[in-house]
Amino acid sequence: MDMSNSLLIGQYVPSNSFIHRLDPRTKIMIIFFFVVFVFFANSAPSYAWLTVFAIGTALATKIKLTFILKGLTPVWFLIIFTFLLHLIVTKEGEVLVEFVSFSIYSDAIQQGIAISFRFFLLILVTSLLTLTTTPIEITDAIESLLQPLKKIKFPVHELALMMSISLRFIPTLMQETEKISKAQASRGVDFRTGPLKDRIQAVVPLLVPLFVSAFKRAEELAMAMEARGYQGGEGRTKLRELKIAKIDVLSFIVFALVIIILFFLRA
Amino acid sequence: MKKISTIELTYGAIFICLMTIGANIAVWFPFLAIPIGGVSVPLSLQTFFAICAGLFLGKKLALLSLSAYTLIGIAGVPVFANMRAGLFTLFDYTGGFLLSFIFVAFVTGWLAEKQAAFKITNSFFIAVIGVAINYLIGVNYMYIAMNTWLGLTISYPTAWLSMTPFLIKDGIMAVFAAILLVHMMRRLPNTMFLNNSQKI
């Protein structure tokens, strides 16, 4: 099933750019700060500067820009909608165009453009993370970044392991669901007609086997893990070690410069 | 928090998979796409599965499992409704509904641990509370998101009004969820309820 494969890699697009090779923690942290600092932009030059940074980073991933922008299709609607809403709602500044009972103000266009741009930047940059990093790398990074929570006895290792296990089992359970659906259909169960009430009741013979098979897998997996000597996170070694390299430090410095310049460009 | 056993860990992981299936259930069971005014709207059983997580896992494990589900989605695996994923999904105006599932699972888990026995009334009560939390967090988050970072001015009553059709849908779903829960519990072996096994 190709859907299972696409699930495992998520939205990841393989390439050998330096952005792909950055430590996933670096990427998560820079994107987190970018999301915060986008809200500090308040003038045309500051927005332009952030756009230069975002587009520059997107180009540096060596993924085709048209491909990245295509991936944003579902949210284009939101961006355009926001812009149009601002045109209608904002009533400040000079009147630019006047229809019968409705006029467009200069501030409306300004604000509309600013906010649509903010949207665009947020969506573009956050999607760069998942385009250049595999879910497994992100899971490792999350585990590493959440380490401080261990101090308050939050089970960080277990959380990360749950995530990794689910990555492996989501496609399996999806296939299982399909099998159950077909099996019940072959027994002559017809769900397609009838009132809503009957349709929802028809879910029971589908959900019960789904839960049973899911829990069976969980039990088998737990047994297999214990048979192989799994005993929690204490002293466990890692197959993939995360390492902050020179390129990561350099990226942080460049990003800090971008932000400092942003503050000079603010109105 | 007491140490998490291996079986609890794998159950928590499996619930992440179940949540993914619940969120996109209409993909496999196309009859769950309900035609509303010519457009077929796929039902999502996320709230139902979040409630199940609370019932089966108990509050702590449910909280952990649903947090992991949200993080997996952020990591780019299309586990959210309509196969969405990515960090932006949380910043979007529907992000609050997604975050609320963590609390739905926790609170229903907590309530389930307090019940002496499961009957249709208890089950209904738990399902209604679950949907209430879902919408209280979801709609308030939507209002805040729209009026701050999304920059869309919307009044508080409008925020609720725009969600009313969905609220009615999920209200009805809660009734069915309650019935479904009782049916399922009778059919599933006791041992599958990790923290509530003695009550069935």
GROMACS .gro file of C-alpha atoms in nm:
model
  467
    1MET     CA    1   0.000   0.000   0.000
    2ASP     CA    2   0.159   0.326  -0.102
    3MET     CA    3  -0.036   0.514   0.162
    4SER     CA    4   0.155   0.328   0.434
    5ASN     CA    5   0.484   0.430   0.283
    6SER     CA    6   0.383   0.791   0.251
    7LEU     CA    7   0.273   0.777   0.614
    8LEU     CA    8   0.607   0.663   0.745
    9ILE     CA    9   0.800   0.940   0.578
   10GLY     CA   10   0.528   1.195   0.645
   11GLN     CA   11   0.586   1.499   0.427
   12TYR     CA   12   0.960   1.440   0.410
   13VAL     CA   13   1.135   1.504   0.079
   14PRO     CA   14   1.484   1.352   0.066
   15SER     CA   15   1.770   1.572  -0.049
   16ASN     CA   16   2.128   1.639   0.054
   17SER     CA   17   2.100   2.009   0.140
   18PHE     CA   18   2.265   2.142   0.456
   19ILE     CA   19   1.917   2.216   0.595
   20HIS     CA   20   1.840   1.844   0.573
   21ARG     CA   21   2.161   1.764   0.758
   22LEU     CA   22   2.106   2.014   1.041
   23ASP     CA   23   2.035   1.868   1.382
   24PRO     CA   24   1.654   1.838   1.409
   25ARG     CA   25   1.670   2.022   1.745
   26THR     CA   26   1.831   2.320   1.572
   27LYS     CA   27   1.555   2.327   1.316
   28ILE     CA   28   1.276   2.299   1.573
   29MET     CA   29   1.423   2.575   1.789
   30ILE     CA   30   1.489   2.815   1.502
   31ILE     CA   31   1.137   2.761   1.367
   32PHE     CA   32   0.988   2.810   1.712
   33PHE     CA   33   1.165   3.145   1.749
   34PHE     CA   34   1.076   3.242   1.394
   35VAL     CA   35   0.707   3.184   1.471
   36VAL     CA   36   0.742   3.415   1.772
   37PHE     CA   37   0.937   3.685   1.592
   38VAL     CA   38   0.706   3.700   1.289
   39PHE     CA   39   0.468   3.888   1.517
   40PHE     CA   40   0.728   4.159   1.574
   41ALA     CA   41   0.729   4.256   1.206
   42ASN     CA   42   0.525   4.574   1.164
   43SER     CA   43   0.658   4.754   0.859
   44ALA     CA   44   0.704   4.679   0.491
   45PRO     CA   45   1.085   4.646   0.520
   46SER     CA   46   1.057   4.410   0.818
   47TYR     CA   47   0.810   4.184   0.636
   48ALA     CA   48   1.027   4.196   0.325
   49TRP     CA   49   1.330   4.097   0.533
   50LEU     CA   50   1.156   3.798   0.687
   51THR     CA   51   1.030   3.694   0.344
   52VAL     CA   52   1.384   3.707   0.210
   53PHE     CA   53   1.493   3.483   0.497
   54ALA     CA   54   1.202   3.238   0.450
   55ILE     CA   55   1.238   3.212   0.072
   56GLY     CA   56   1.616   3.192   0.107
   57THR     CA   57   1.582   2.901   0.351
   58ALA     CA   58   1.328   2.733   0.123
   59LEU     CA   59   1.570   2.762  -0.170
   60ALA     CA   60   1.853   2.628   0.044
   61THR     CA   61   1.658   2.304   0.103
   62LYS     CA   62   1.710   2.224  -0.269
   63ILE     CA   63   1.345   2.119  -0.285
   64LYS     CA   64   1.169   2.280  -0.582
   65LEU     CA   65   0.999   2.600  -0.467
   66THR     CA   66   0.694   2.521  -0.680
   67PHE     CA   67   0.663   2.188  -0.498
   68ILE     CA   68   0.675   2.356  -0.157
   69LEU     CA   69   0.418   2.617  -0.260
   70LYS     CA   70   0.194   2.347  -0.403
   71GLY     CA   71   0.198   2.175  -0.065
   72LEU     CA   72   0.049   2.488   0.082
   73THR     CA   73  -0.262   2.471  -0.142
   74PRO     CA   74  -0.509   2.393   0.138
   75VAL     CA   75  -0.410   2.711   0.318
   76TRP     CA   76  -0.402   2.943   0.018
   77PHE     CA   77  -0.774   2.969   0.064
   78LEU     CA   78  -0.724   3.086   0.422
   79ILE     CA   79  -0.468   3.346   0.315
   80ILE     CA   80  -0.695   3.488   0.044
   81PHE     CA   81  -0.997   3.477   0.274
   82THR     CA   82  -0.808   3.673   0.542
   83PHE     CA   83  -0.710   3.934   0.288
   84LEU     CA   84  -1.065   3.977   0.157
   85LEU     CA   85  -1.207   3.992   0.509
   86HIS     CA   86  -0.972   4.275   0.596
   87LEU     CA   87  -1.073   4.462   0.284
   88ILE     CA   88  -1.433   4.456   0.397
   89VAL     CA   89  -1.400   4.499   0.772
   90THR     CA   90  -1.131   4.764   0.817
   91LYS     CA   91  -1.265   5.118   0.786
   92GLU     CA   92  -0.966   5.344   0.849
   93GLY     CA   93  -0.751   5.565   0.628
   94GLU     CA   94  -0.842   5.718   0.294
   95VAL     CA   95  -1.116   5.583   0.074
   96LEU     CA   96  -0.958   5.428  -0.233
   97VAL     CA   97  -1.243   5.271  -0.425
   98GLU     CA   98  -1.610   5.332  -0.375
   99PHE     CA   99  -1.894   5.107  -0.486
  100VAL     CA  100  -2.259   5.170  -0.431
  101SER     CA  101  -2.273   5.112  -0.058
  102PHE     CA  102  -1.926   4.988   0.011
  103SER     CA  103  -1.580   5.137  -0.003
  104ILE     CA  104  -1.227   5.008   0.028
  105TYR     CA  105  -0.992   5.201   0.255
  106SER     CA  106  -0.617   5.236   0.220
  107ASP     CA  107  -0.548   5.092   0.566
  108ALA     CA  108  -0.758   4.789   0.479
  109ILE     CA  109  -0.527   4.700   0.192
  110GLN     CA  110  -0.220   4.756   0.407
  111GLN     CA  111  -0.346   4.548   0.696
  112GLY     CA  112  -0.482   4.281   0.464
  113ILE     CA  113  -0.148   4.244   0.292
  114ALA     CA  114   0.045   4.246   0.622
  115ILE     CA  115  -0.167   3.976   0.783
  116SER     CA  116  -0.184   3.755   0.475
  117PHE     CA  117   0.193   3.783   0.457
  118ARG     CA  118   0.230   3.683   0.820
  119PHE     CA  119   0.019   3.378   0.746
  120PHE     CA  120   0.219   3.289   0.442
  121LEU     CA  121   0.547   3.316   0.635
  122LEU     CA  122   0.418   3.107   0.926
  123ILE     CA  123   0.290   2.831   0.702
  124LEU     CA  124   0.593   2.827   0.474
  125VAL     CA  125   0.848   2.808   0.754
  126THR     CA  126   0.662   2.553   0.966
  127SER     CA  127   0.620   2.330   0.661
  128LEU     CA  128   0.995   2.346   0.597
  129LEU     CA  129   1.052   2.148   0.917
  130THR     CA  130   0.846   1.850   0.806
  131LEU     CA  131   0.973   1.873   0.449
  132THR     CA  132   1.337   1.842   0.550
  133THR     CA  133   1.314   1.619   0.859
  134THR     CA  134   1.182   1.265   0.893
  135PRO     CA  135   0.925   1.195   1.166
  136ILE     CA  136   1.178   0.967   1.338
  137GLU     CA  137   1.432   1.250   1.357
  138ILE     CA  138   1.167   1.485   1.494
  139THR     CA  139   1.068   1.225   1.754
  140ASP     CA  140   1.431   1.196   1.866
  141ALA     CA  141   1.456   1.573   1.882
  142ILE     CA  142   1.137   1.604   2.087
  143GLU     CA  143   1.267   1.345   2.332
  144SER     CA  144   1.592   1.536   2.367
  145LEU     CA  145   1.425   1.876   2.401
  146LEU     CA  146   1.181   1.750   2.665
  147GLN     CA  147   1.461   1.611   2.886
  148PRO     CA  148   1.424   1.894   3.142
  149LEU     CA  149   1.071   1.766   3.214
  150LYS     CA  150   1.230   1.455   3.365
  151LYS     CA  151   1.304   1.669   3.669
  152ILE     CA  152   0.932   1.684   3.745
  153LYS     CA  153   0.908   1.306   3.689
  154PHE     CA  154   0.741   1.340   3.348
  155PRO     CA  155   0.804   1.013   3.157
  156VAL     CA  156   0.983   1.166   2.857
  157HIS     CA  157   1.142   0.840   2.742
  158GLU     CA  158   0.808   0.657   2.746
  159LEU     CA  159   0.642   0.940   2.552
  160ALA     CA  160   0.908   0.923   2.280
  161LEU     CA  161   0.895   0.544   2.266
  162MET     CA  162   0.516   0.555   2.229
  163MET     CA  163   0.564   0.788   1.934
  164SER     CA  164   0.820   0.561   1.767
  165ILE     CA  165   0.605   0.251   1.820
  166SER     CA  166   0.299   0.422   1.674
  167LEU     CA  167   0.501   0.521   1.366
  168ARG     CA  168   0.557   0.152   1.306
  169PHE     CA  169   0.199   0.043   1.377
  170ILE     CA  170  -0.018   0.312   1.218
  171PRO     CA  171   0.012   0.156   0.868
  172THR     CA  172  -0.046  -0.194   1.009
  173LEU     CA  173  -0.363  -0.092   1.188
  174MET     CA  174  -0.484   0.097   0.882
  175GLN     CA  175  -0.456  -0.220   0.675
  176GLU     CA  176  -0.633  -0.407   0.954
  177THR     CA  177  -0.918  -0.157   0.944
  178GLU     CA  178  -0.954  -0.205   0.573
  179LYS     CA  179  -0.961  -0.583   0.616
  180ILE     CA  180  -1.230  -0.561   0.884
  181SER     CA  181  -1.441  -0.332   0.669
  182LYS     CA  182  -1.417  -0.578   0.377
  183ALA     CA  183  -1.477  -0.880   0.599
  184GLN     CA  184  -1.797  -0.736   0.740
  185ALA     CA  185  -1.912  -0.630   0.394
  186SER     CA  186  -1.855  -0.984   0.266
  187ARG     CA  187  -2.086  -1.108   0.541
  188GLY     CA  188  -2.354  -0.900   0.372
  189VAL     CA  189  -2.363  -0.607   0.609
  190ASP     CA  190  -2.486  -0.306   0.416
  191PHE     CA  191  -2.397   0.022   0.575
  192ARG     CA  192  -2.459   0.247   0.282
  193THR     CA  193  -2.831   0.295   0.320
  194GLY     CA  194  -3.070   0.361   0.602
  195PRO     CA  195  -3.107   0.641   0.853
  196LEU     CA  196  -2.812   0.793   1.036
  197LYS     CA  197  -2.899   0.604   1.353
  198ASP     CA  198  -2.863   0.265   1.183
  199ARG     CA  199  -2.542   0.370   1.016
  200ILE     CA  200  -2.385   0.469   1.344
  201GLN     CA  201  -2.502   0.148   1.511
  202ALA     CA  202  -2.338  -0.042   1.226
  203VAL     CA  203  -2.007   0.090   1.353
  204VAL     CA  204  -2.014  -0.147   1.652
  205PRO     CA  205  -1.934  -0.466   1.452
  206LEU     CA  206  -1.648  -0.272   1.294
  207LEU     CA  207  -1.500  -0.109   1.603
  208VAL     CA  208  -1.509  -0.414   1.829
  209PRO     CA  209  -1.279  -0.626   1.608
  210LEU     CA  210  -1.061  -0.320   1.549
  211PHE     CA  211  -1.011  -0.267   1.922
  212VAL     CA  212  -0.956  -0.637   1.985
  213SER     CA  213  -0.693  -0.671   1.714
  214ALA     CA  214  -0.525  -0.346   1.821
  215PHE     CA  215  -0.499  -0.455   2.185
  216LYS     CA  216  -0.377  -0.799   2.084
  217ARG     CA  217  -0.093  -0.632   1.898
  218ALA     CA  218  -0.015  -0.418   2.200
  219GLU     CA  219   0.000  -0.728   2.422
  220GLU     CA  220   0.218  -0.924   2.180
  221LEU     CA  221   0.450  -0.630   2.142
  222ALA     CA  222   0.483  -0.584   2.518
  223MET     CA  223   0.565  -0.954   2.554
  224ALA     CA  224   0.820  -0.937   2.272
  225MET     CA  225   0.983  -0.632   2.428
  226GLU     CA  226   1.009  -0.790   2.770
  227ALA     CA  227   1.143  -1.113   2.622
  228ARG     CA  228   1.422  -0.905   2.473
  229GLY     CA  229   1.497  -0.748   2.807
  230TYR     CA  230   1.330  -0.410   2.776
  231GLN     CA  231   1.317  -0.253   3.119
  232GLY     CA  232   1.251   0.115   3.071
  233GLY     CA  233   1.471   0.401   2.964
  234GLU     CA  234   1.740   0.364   3.235
  235GLY     CA  235   2.078   0.303   3.078
  236ARG     CA  236   1.936   0.242   2.733
  237THR     CA  237   2.167   0.328   2.444
  238LYS     CA  238   2.061   0.486   2.118
  239LEU     CA  239   2.098   0.378   1.758
  240ARG     CA  240   2.081   0.736   1.634
  241GLU     CA  241   2.271   0.991   1.843
  242LEU     CA  242   2.191   1.357   1.797
  243LYS     CA  243   2.492   1.585   1.774
  244ILE     CA  244   2.521   1.962   1.754
  245ALA     CA  245   2.781   2.031   1.486
  246LYS     CA  246   2.954   2.349   1.366
  247ILE     CA  247   2.687   2.401   1.102
  248ASP     CA  248   2.421   2.411   1.377
  249VAL     CA  249   2.606   2.676   1.574
  250LEU     CA  250   2.654   2.873   1.253
  251SER     CA  251   2.282   2.849   1.177
  252PHE     CA  252   2.196   2.985   1.521
  253ILE     CA  253   2.434   3.279   1.468
  254VAL     CA  254   2.290   3.358   1.125
  255PHE     CA  255   1.938   3.337   1.263
  256ALA     CA  256   2.025   3.567   1.553
  257LEU     CA  257   2.162   3.820   1.301
  258VAL     CA  258   1.842   3.795   1.098
  259ILE     CA  259   1.641   3.876   1.409
  260ILE     CA  260   1.868   4.167   1.511
  261ILE     CA  261   1.831   4.318   1.164
  262LEU     CA  262   1.454   4.264   1.190
  263PHE     CA  263   1.446   4.489   1.497
  264PHE     CA  264   1.628   4.765   1.305
  265LEU     CA  265   1.373   4.745   1.024
  266ARG     CA  266   1.073   4.778   1.253
  267ALA     CA  267   0.869   5.095   1.221
  268MET     CA  268   0.415   0.939   3.844
  269LYS     CA  269   0.466   0.570   3.904
  270LYS     CA  270   0.675   0.375   3.661
  271ILE     CA  271   0.500   0.285   3.338
  272SER     CA  272   0.495  -0.088   3.264
  273THR     CA  273   0.572  -0.226   2.917
  274ILE     CA  274   0.212  -0.326   2.855
  275GLU     CA  275   0.091   0.022   2.947
  276LEU     CA  276   0.346   0.168   2.710
  277THR     CA  277   0.234  -0.044   2.415
  278TYR     CA  278  -0.135   0.022   2.489
  279GLY     CA  279  -0.062   0.393   2.489
  280ALA     CA  280   0.117   0.359   2.155
  281ILE     CA  281  -0.167   0.157   2.004
  282PHE     CA  282  -0.413   0.429   2.105
  283ILE     CA  283  -0.216   0.677   1.898
  284CYS     CA  284  -0.284   0.450   1.598
  285LEU     CA  285  -0.650   0.418   1.695
  286MET     CA  286  -0.684   0.796   1.721
  287THR     CA  287  -0.540   0.827   1.370
  288ILE     CA  288  -0.795   0.581   1.238
  289GLY     CA  289  -1.074   0.750   1.434
  290ALA     CA  290  -0.986   1.089   1.292
  291ASN     CA  291  -1.007   0.959   0.937
  292ILE     CA  292  -1.261   0.684   0.984
  293ALA     CA  293  -1.459   0.782   0.672
  294VAL     CA  294  -1.161   0.677   0.458
  295TRP     CA  295  -1.227   0.311   0.544
  296PHE     CA  296  -1.595   0.326   0.627
  297PRO     CA  297  -1.721   0.558   0.352
  298PHE     CA  298  -2.078   0.527   0.476
  299LEU     CA  299  -1.975   0.758   0.759
  300ALA     CA  300  -1.953   1.049   0.519
  301ILE     CA  301  -2.284   1.220   0.578
  302PRO     CA  302  -2.437   1.420   0.294
  303ILE     CA  303  -2.525   1.768   0.423
  304GLY     CA  304  -2.670   1.997   0.158
  305GLY     CA  305  -2.515   1.809  -0.133
  306VAL     CA  306  -2.165   1.802   0.013
  307SER     CA  307  -2.060   1.485   0.190
  308VAL     CA  308  -1.901   1.570   0.522
  309PRO     CA  309  -1.686   1.290   0.662
  310LEU     CA  310  -1.766   1.221   1.026
  311SER     CA  311  -1.470   1.205   1.254
  312LEU     CA  312  -1.474   0.984   1.560
  313GLN     CA  313  -1.187   1.168   1.730
  314THR     CA  314  -1.387   1.275   2.032
  315PHE     CA  315  -1.518   0.922   2.069
  316PHE     CA  316  -1.170   0.769   2.050
  317ALA     CA  317  -1.032   1.027   2.293
  318ILE     CA  318  -1.306   0.929   2.538
  319CYS     CA  319  -1.219   0.562   2.478
  320ALA     CA  320  -0.856   0.640   2.554
  321GLY     CA  321  -0.963   0.779   2.891
  322LEU     CA  322  -1.181   0.475   2.965
  323PHE     CA  323  -0.931   0.211   2.859
  324LEU     CA  324  -0.608   0.366   2.976
  325GLY     CA  325  -0.698   0.570   3.281
  326LYS     CA  326  -0.612   0.937   3.321
  327LYS     CA  327  -0.231   0.939   3.334
  328LEU     CA  328  -0.168   0.704   3.047
  329ALA     CA  329  -0.443   0.864   2.837
  330LEU     CA  330  -0.283   1.203   2.889
  331LEU     CA  331   0.053   1.067   2.782
  332SER     CA  332  -0.088   0.881   2.482
  333LEU     CA  333  -0.286   1.177   2.349
  334SER     CA  334   0.011   1.411   2.399
  335ALA     CA  335   0.220   1.170   2.194
  336TYR     CA  336  -0.053   1.167   1.927
  337THR     CA  337  -0.042   1.546   1.902
  338LEU     CA  338   0.338   1.547   1.884
  339ILE     CA  339   0.340   1.280   1.610
  340GLY     CA  340   0.110   1.504   1.409
  341ILE     CA  341   0.338   1.801   1.465
  342ALA     CA  342   0.628   1.584   1.347
  343GLY     CA  343   0.459   1.563   1.008
  344VAL     CA  344   0.284   1.226   1.012
  345PRO     CA  345  -0.067   1.284   0.873
  346VAL     CA  346  -0.254   1.160   1.179
  347PHE     CA  347  -0.499   1.448   1.224
  348ALA     CA  348  -0.844   1.471   1.066
  349ASN     CA  349  -0.840   1.494   0.684
  350MET     CA  350  -0.485   1.354   0.696
  351ARG     CA  351  -0.345   1.687   0.805
  352ALA     CA  352  -0.016   1.729   0.987
  353GLY     CA  353   0.250   1.980   1.075
  354LEU     CA  354   0.308   2.252   1.328
  355PHE     CA  355   0.071   2.494   1.160
  356THR     CA  356  -0.230   2.269   1.226
  357LEU     CA  357  -0.203   2.374   1.590
  358PHE     CA  358  -0.189   2.745   1.508
  359ASP     CA  359  -0.485   2.717   1.275
  360TYR     CA  360  -0.822   2.819   1.417
  361THR     CA  361  -0.926   2.457   1.466
  362GLY     CA  362  -0.606   2.383   1.662
  363GLY     CA  363  -0.791   2.415   1.993
  364PHE     CA  364  -1.008   2.114   1.914
  365LEU     CA  365  -0.693   1.913   1.856
  366LEU     CA  366  -0.536   2.026   2.183
  367SER     CA  367  -0.862   1.966   2.368
  368PHE     CA  368  -0.844   1.589   2.302
  369ILE     CA  369  -0.558   1.567   2.550
  370PHE     CA  370  -0.785   1.712   2.818
  371VAL     CA  371  -1.087   1.512   2.703
  372ALA     CA  372  -0.888   1.191   2.747
  373PHE     CA  373  -0.751   1.301   3.083
  374VAL     CA  374  -1.085   1.411   3.230
  375THR     CA  375  -1.282   1.112   3.100
  376GLY     CA  376  -1.007   0.887   3.233
  377TRP     CA  377  -1.030   1.057   3.568
  378LEU     CA  378  -1.411   1.033   3.573
  379ALA     CA  379  -1.399   0.668   3.469
  380GLU     CA  380  -1.161   0.590   3.753
  381LYS     CA  381  -1.407   0.745   3.996
  382GLN     CA  382  -1.713   0.552   3.875
  383ALA     CA  383  -1.808   0.246   4.072
  384ALA     CA  384  -1.953   0.068   3.767
  385PHE     CA  385  -2.028   0.142   3.404
  386LYS     CA  386  -2.391   0.168   3.305
  387ILE     CA  387  -2.555   0.352   3.019
  388THR     CA  388  -2.617   0.657   3.239
  389ASN     CA  389  -2.254   0.685   3.353
  390SER     CA  390  -2.136   0.624   3.003
  391PHE     CA  391  -2.366   0.897   2.870
  392PHE     CA  392  -2.252   1.138   3.140
  393ILE     CA  393  -1.887   1.076   3.054
  394ALA     CA  394  -1.948   1.118   2.681
  395VAL     CA  395  -2.134   1.448   2.731
  396ILE     CA  396  -1.858   1.583   2.954
  397GLY     CA  397  -1.606   1.480   2.689
  398VAL     CA  398  -1.787   1.669   2.413
  399ALA     CA  399  -1.834   1.971   2.645
  400ILE     CA  400  -1.459   1.993   2.712
  401ASN     CA  401  -1.389   1.946   2.343
  402TYR     CA  402  -1.603   2.248   2.252
  403LEU     CA  403  -1.523   2.472   2.548
  404ILE     CA  404  -1.153   2.455   2.469
  405GLY     CA  405  -1.199   2.436   2.091
  406VAL     CA  406  -1.426   2.737   2.048
  407ASN     CA  407  -1.245   2.959   2.298
  408TYR     CA  408  -0.916   2.878   2.130
  409MET     CA  409  -1.070   2.956   1.793
  410TYR     CA  410  -1.192   3.293   1.923
  411ILE     CA  411  -0.852   3.380   2.070
  412ALA     CA  412  -0.662   3.254   1.764
  413MET     CA  413  -0.876   3.450   1.522
  414ASN     CA  414  -0.859   3.771   1.721
  415THR     CA  415  -0.488   3.759   1.787
  416TRP     CA  416  -0.244   3.579   1.563
  417LEU     CA  417  -0.479   3.506   1.274
  418GLY     CA  418  -0.593   3.870   1.271
  419LEU     CA  419  -0.956   3.794   1.187
  420THR     CA  420  -1.194   3.996   1.398
  421ILE     CA  421  -1.484   3.782   1.509
  422SER     CA  422  -1.724   3.835   1.797
  423TYR     CA  423  -1.755   3.578   2.072
  424PRO     CA  424  -2.119   3.485   1.994
  425THR     CA  425  -2.030   3.449   1.623
  426ALA     CA  426  -1.753   3.208   1.714
  427TRP     CA  427  -2.003   2.989   1.896
  428LEU     CA  428  -2.269   3.028   1.628
  429SER     CA  429  -2.036   2.916   1.352
  430MET     CA  430  -1.963   2.600   1.548
  431THR     CA  431  -2.326   2.524   1.641
  432PRO     CA  432  -2.393   2.282   1.352
  433PHE     CA  433  -2.087   2.082   1.456
  434LEU     CA  434  -2.184   2.102   1.820
  435ILE     CA  435  -2.525   1.956   1.737
  436LYS     CA  436  -2.357   1.682   1.532
  437ASP     CA  437  -2.118   1.600   1.814
  438GLY     CA  438  -2.396   1.623   2.071
  439ILE     CA  439  -2.586   1.354   1.880
  440MET     CA  440  -2.259   1.164   1.839
  441ALA     CA  441  -2.215   1.175   2.217
  442VAL     CA  442  -2.546   0.993   2.263
  443PHE     CA  443  -2.436   0.729   2.014
  444ALA     CA  444  -2.091   0.721   2.169
  445ALA     CA  445  -2.253   0.636   2.502
  446ILE     CA  446  -2.452   0.351   2.346
  447LEU     CA  447  -2.149   0.237   2.148
  448LEU     CA  448  -1.933   0.237   2.460
  449VAL     CA  449  -2.174   0.018   2.653
  450HIS     CA  450  -2.208  -0.224   2.359
  451MET     CA  451  -1.834  -0.241   2.316
  452MET     CA  452  -1.765  -0.293   2.682
  453ARG     CA  453  -1.998  -0.590   2.695
  454ARG     CA  454  -1.819  -0.749   2.401
  455LEU     CA  455  -1.457  -0.676   2.489
  456PRO     CA  456  -1.266  -0.884   2.742
  457ASN     CA  457  -1.224  -0.730   3.085
  458THR     CA  458  -0.848  -0.737   3.081
  459MET     CA  459  -0.840  -0.484   2.800
  460PHE     CA  460  -0.938  -0.205   3.035
  461LEU     CA  461  -0.603  -0.145   3.195
  462ASN     CA  462  -0.717   0.073   3.482
  463ASN     CA  463  -1.088   0.009   3.495
  464SER     CA  464  -1.104  -0.367   3.451
  465GLN     CA  465  -1.292  -0.449   3.772
  466LYS     CA  466  -1.587  -0.226   3.686
  467ILE     CA  467  -1.732  -0.389   3.378
   0.00000   0.00000   0.00000
